[in-house]
Short mmCIF file of C-alpha atoms in Angstrom, two decimals:
data_model
loop_
_atom_site.label_atom_id
_atom_site.label_comp_id
_atom_site.label_asym_id
_atom_site.label_seq_id
_atom_site.Cartn_x
_atom_site.Cartn_y
_atom_site.Cartn_z
CA MET A 1449 10.95 75.54 81.00
CA ASP A 1450 8.41 77.16 83.19
CA SER A 1451 10.30 80.22 83.91
CA THR A 1452 10.72 80.59 79.98
CA ARG A 1453 7.06 79.87 79.61
CA ASN A 1454 6.23 82.71 82.20
CA SER A 1455 8.34 85.22 80.35
CA GLY A 1456 6.80 84.36 77.06
CA GLU A 1457 3.34 84.94 78.60
CA MET A 1458 4.21 88.35 80.34
CA ALA A 1459 5.50 89.46 76.81
CA ILE A 1460 2.49 88.35 75.08
CA GLY A 1461 0.39 90.17 77.61
CA MET A 1462 2.05 93.49 78.01
CA PRO A 1463 1.38 94.59 74.40
CA GLU A 1464 -2.06 93.39 74.92
CA SER A 1465 -2.42 95.77 78.11
CA ARG A 1466 -0.74 98.85 75.94
CA SER A 1467 -3.32 98.69 73.01
CA THR A 1468 -6.22 98.18 75.65
CA LYS A 1469 -5.12 101.59 77.16
CA ALA A 1470 -4.74 103.44 73.69
CA LYS A 1471 -8.01 102.11 72.44
CA ALA A 1472 -9.59 103.67 75.99
CA ALA A 1473 -7.66 106.89 75.33
CA ALA A 1474 -8.95 107.09 71.59
CA THR A 1475 -12.22 106.18 72.80
CA THR A 1476 -12.40 109.17 75.53
CA ALA A 1477 -10.68 111.73 72.89
CA ALA A 1478 -13.33 110.91 70.45
CA THR A 1479 -16.05 111.45 72.88
CA SER A 1480 -14.95 114.44 74.39
CA LYS A 1481 -14.47 115.69 70.84
CA ALA A 1482 -18.19 114.79 69.99
CA THR A 1483 -19.39 116.18 72.82
CA HIS A 1484 -17.32 119.67 72.59
CA HIS A 1485 -18.02 120.18 68.81
CA PRO A 1486 -22.01 120.48 69.40
CA GLN A 1487 -21.78 123.00 72.14
CA ALA A 1488 -18.97 125.20 70.00
CA GLY A 1489 -21.92 124.93 67.15
CA TRP A 1490 -24.36 126.03 69.70
CA LYS A 1491 -22.60 128.84 70.73
CA ARG A 1492 -21.72 130.11 67.39
CA GLY A 1493 -25.16 129.89 66.20
CA VAL A 1494 -25.98 132.09 69.45
CA ALA A 1495 -23.04 134.50 68.50
CA ILE A 1496 -24.42 135.03 64.84
CA PHE A 1497 -28.27 135.66 66.19
CA ASP A 1498 -26.49 138.63 68.68
CA PHE A 1499 -24.70 139.85 65.62
CA ILE A 1500 -27.75 140.08 63.52
CA ILE A 1501 -29.92 141.38 66.80
CA ARG A 1502 -27.15 144.34 66.97
CA LEU A 1503 -27.97 145.29 63.30
CA CYS A 1504 -31.46 145.45 64.05
CA GLY A 1505 -30.96 147.62 67.12
CA ILE A 1506 -28.70 150.01 65.16
CA ALA A 1507 -31.54 150.40 62.84
CA THR A 1508 -34.40 151.19 65.27
CA ALA A 1509 -31.76 153.36 67.47
CA LEU A 1510 -31.10 155.63 64.36
CA ALA A 1511 -34.23 155.96 63.28
CA ALA A 1512 -35.26 157.17 66.82
CA THR A 1513 -32.43 159.52 66.74
CA ALA A 1514 -33.00 160.75 63.24
CA ILE A 1515 -36.69 161.27 63.57
CA MET A 1516 -36.92 162.94 66.72
CA GLY A 1517 -33.86 164.92 65.83
CA THR A 1518 -35.04 166.55 62.67
CA THR A 1519 -38.66 167.06 64.00
CA ASP A 1520 -39.59 170.76 63.54
CA GLN A 1521 -42.84 172.19 62.66
CA THR A 1522 -43.95 175.73 62.11
CA LEU A 1523 -47.81 176.71 61.68
CA PRO A 1524 -48.89 178.71 58.38
CA PHE A 1525 -50.26 181.48 60.47
CA PHE A 1526 -48.50 184.02 62.83
CA THR A 1527 -49.17 187.48 64.78
CA GLN A 1528 -47.39 190.51 64.97
CA PHE A 1529 -45.15 189.54 68.09
CA PHE A 1530 -45.44 185.35 67.96
CA GLN A 1531 -44.66 182.61 65.37
CA PHE A 1532 -46.17 179.07 66.05
CA GLN A 1533 -43.55 176.49 66.16
CA ALA A 1534 -42.63 173.43 67.83
CA SER A 1535 -39.34 171.89 67.65
CA TYR A 1536 -37.88 168.97 69.86
CA ASP A 1537 -35.04 171.03 71.43
CA ASP A 1538 -37.80 173.11 72.87
CA LEU A 1539 -38.15 170.19 75.51
CA PRO A 1540 -35.26 169.02 77.50
CA ALA A 1541 -37.06 165.47 77.70
CA PHE A 1542 -36.51 165.42 73.48
CA THR A 1543 -32.90 166.37 73.80
CA PHE A 1544 -32.05 163.91 76.02
CA PHE A 1545 -33.73 161.36 74.04
CA VAL A 1546 -31.99 162.21 71.05
CA ILE A 1547 -28.48 162.30 72.98
CA ALA A 1548 -29.43 159.10 74.88
CA ASN A 1549 -30.41 157.26 71.36
CA ALA A 1550 -27.46 158.99 69.63
CA ILE A 1551 -25.30 156.94 72.38
CA ALA A 1552 -27.00 153.95 72.23
CA SER A 1553 -26.64 153.37 68.05
CA GLY A 1554 -22.73 154.41 68.51
CA TYR A 1555 -22.49 152.08 71.20
CA LEU A 1556 -23.80 148.85 68.96
CA VAL A 1557 -22.00 149.93 66.01
CA LEU A 1558 -18.75 149.53 68.33
CA SER A 1559 -19.84 146.37 69.65
CA LEU A 1560 -19.94 144.43 66.16
CA PRO A 1561 -16.60 143.64 66.18
CA PHE A 1562 -16.62 142.22 69.61
CA SER A 1563 -19.85 140.32 68.33
CA ILE A 1564 -17.70 139.13 65.61
CA VAL A 1565 -15.18 137.46 68.01
CA GLY A 1566 -17.72 135.58 69.73
CA ILE A 1567 -18.72 134.19 66.17
CA VAL A 1568 -15.31 133.07 65.35
CA ARG A 1569 -13.88 132.06 69.16
CA PRO A 1570 -17.47 131.02 70.64
CA HIS A 1571 -15.89 130.04 73.93
CA VAL A 1572 -14.29 133.60 75.03
CA VAL A 1573 -16.04 134.73 77.99
CA GLY A 1574 -14.36 138.18 78.14
CA THR A 1575 -15.96 139.86 75.40
CA ARG A 1576 -19.53 138.13 76.22
CA LEU A 1577 -19.07 139.27 79.56
CA LEU A 1578 -18.00 142.89 78.51
CA LEU A 1579 -21.03 142.99 76.00
CA LEU A 1580 -23.35 141.95 79.09
CA ILE A 1581 -22.39 144.70 80.93
CA PHE A 1582 -22.89 147.45 78.34
CA ASP A 1583 -25.92 146.03 77.14
CA THR A 1584 -27.27 146.16 80.63
CA VAL A 1585 -26.07 149.71 80.81
CA MET A 1586 -27.90 150.50 77.51
CA VAL A 1587 -31.23 148.95 78.53
CA ALA A 1588 -31.92 151.63 81.45
CA LEU A 1589 -30.31 154.64 79.10
CA THR A 1590 -32.67 153.70 76.30
CA THR A 1591 -35.88 152.92 78.77
CA ALA A 1592 -35.35 156.30 80.68
CA ALA A 1593 -34.96 158.09 77.36
CA ALA A 1594 -38.47 156.67 76.02
CA ALA A 1595 -40.15 156.73 79.19
CA SER A 1596 -39.77 160.30 79.46
CA ALA A 1597 -40.25 161.18 76.11
CA ALA A 1598 -43.59 159.10 76.22
CA ALA A 1599 -44.80 161.31 78.80
CA ILE A 1600 -44.73 164.50 76.95
CA VAL A 1601 -46.01 162.71 74.03
CA TYR A 1602 -48.69 161.82 76.19
CA LEU A 1603 -49.32 165.33 77.23
CA ALA A 1604 -48.80 166.64 73.66
CA HIS A 1605 -51.65 164.53 72.67
CA ASN A 1606 -54.28 164.36 75.78
CA GLY A 1607 -52.64 167.63 77.75
CA ASN A 1608 -53.51 168.27 81.33
CA SER A 1609 -56.22 170.31 82.76
CA ASN A 1610 -55.01 170.37 86.38
CA THR A 1611 -51.80 171.97 85.09
CA ASN A 1612 -53.37 174.02 82.41
CA TRP A 1613 -50.97 172.44 79.72
CA LEU A 1614 -53.08 172.32 76.47
CA ALA A 1615 -53.11 169.57 74.36
CA ILE A 1616 -51.33 170.89 70.77
CA CYS A 1617 -51.31 167.94 68.49
CA GLN A 1618 -54.72 169.19 67.05
CA GLN A 1619 -52.54 172.17 65.89
CA PHE A 1620 -49.02 170.61 65.53
CA ASP A 1621 -50.28 167.27 63.92
CA ASP A 1622 -46.97 166.23 61.92
CA PHE A 1623 -45.12 166.91 65.07
CA CYS A 1624 -46.84 164.81 67.10
CA GLN A 1625 -46.81 162.05 64.69
CA ARG A 1626 -42.80 162.35 64.39
CA ILE A 1627 -42.09 162.11 67.94
CA SER A 1628 -44.63 159.36 68.38
CA SER A 1629 -43.02 157.36 65.77
CA ALA A 1630 -39.64 158.33 67.43
CA VAL A 1631 -40.60 157.22 70.83
CA VAL A 1632 -41.90 153.44 69.44
CA ALA A 1633 -38.39 153.11 67.74
CA SER A 1634 -36.80 153.68 70.88
CA PHE A 1635 -38.97 151.35 72.65
CA ILE A 1636 -38.20 148.77 70.42
CA ALA A 1637 -34.46 149.24 70.84
CA ALA A 1638 -34.80 149.05 74.22
CA VAL A 1639 -36.47 145.36 73.73
CA ILE A 1640 -33.68 144.37 71.49
CA PHE A 1641 -31.09 145.60 74.35
CA MET A 1642 -33.19 143.24 76.83
CA PHE A 1643 -33.04 140.36 74.08
CA LEU A 1644 -29.38 140.76 73.87
CA VAL A 1645 -28.62 140.63 77.77
CA VAL A 1646 -30.80 137.62 77.77
CA LEU A 1647 -28.46 136.45 74.93
CA SER A 1648 -25.20 136.96 76.52
CA ALA A 1649 -26.53 135.33 79.99
CA VAL A 1650 -27.61 132.13 78.42
CA ALA A 1651 -24.35 132.06 76.42
CA LEU A 1652 -22.47 132.47 79.81
CA ARG A 1653 -24.41 130.01 81.57
CA ARG A 1654 -23.92 127.10 79.35
CA ASN A 1655 -19.84 127.63 79.85
#
C-alpha cells in the first residue's frame, strides 16, 4: 500500500514539475521578445532618420557642386589686350572644391542602398560600420574643400594688402555671391556628414 501511494504521488508530481518548467520557459521567451522588439524599433527609427539625412546631404552637396561649377562672370568692358573674366577653374582651390563635393554627393547616392539595408535589418552591424568609416572620410574631404574655398572667398571679399591681393567682389559681385553660396552649402554638407557619423556611432554602441 505504501509503495503504491508513493508511486502515485511521484506520478502526480512529475507533470506538475514539467508544467512549471514549461511556464518558466514561456515567460522567459516572452520577456526576451518584449525587450527585443523595442530595441529593434529604435534601431529602425535611427536607420530611417539616417536615410532622410542622406537625402538632405545629397541635395546640399549637389547644390555646392552645381553652383561652384557653373560660376563664371565676364565684365561688360574690356581693353584691346585684356578681358576681365572670373571663373571657378581659375583657382585650384575652387577646382578641388567641385571635385570633392561631386565625390561626396556620388558617395551619398551609392550609400542609399546600404542605408535601406539598415532599415530592413536594423541589427546588421557590418553595413553600419562600413557607412561609419566612409562617412568619416567624407567629413574630412568636405571640410577640407569648404575651408580652402572659404579662404579664397574671404580674400575675394576683403583682399590682403600685405600680399597685394586686391578685393574683386566690388567688380565681380555675381561671381562672389555664387561662390559664397557654394561654400555655405558645402559646410552644411560637412555638418550633415558629422551628424551621420554620430548616428552610426550611437547605433553601433547600442548593439
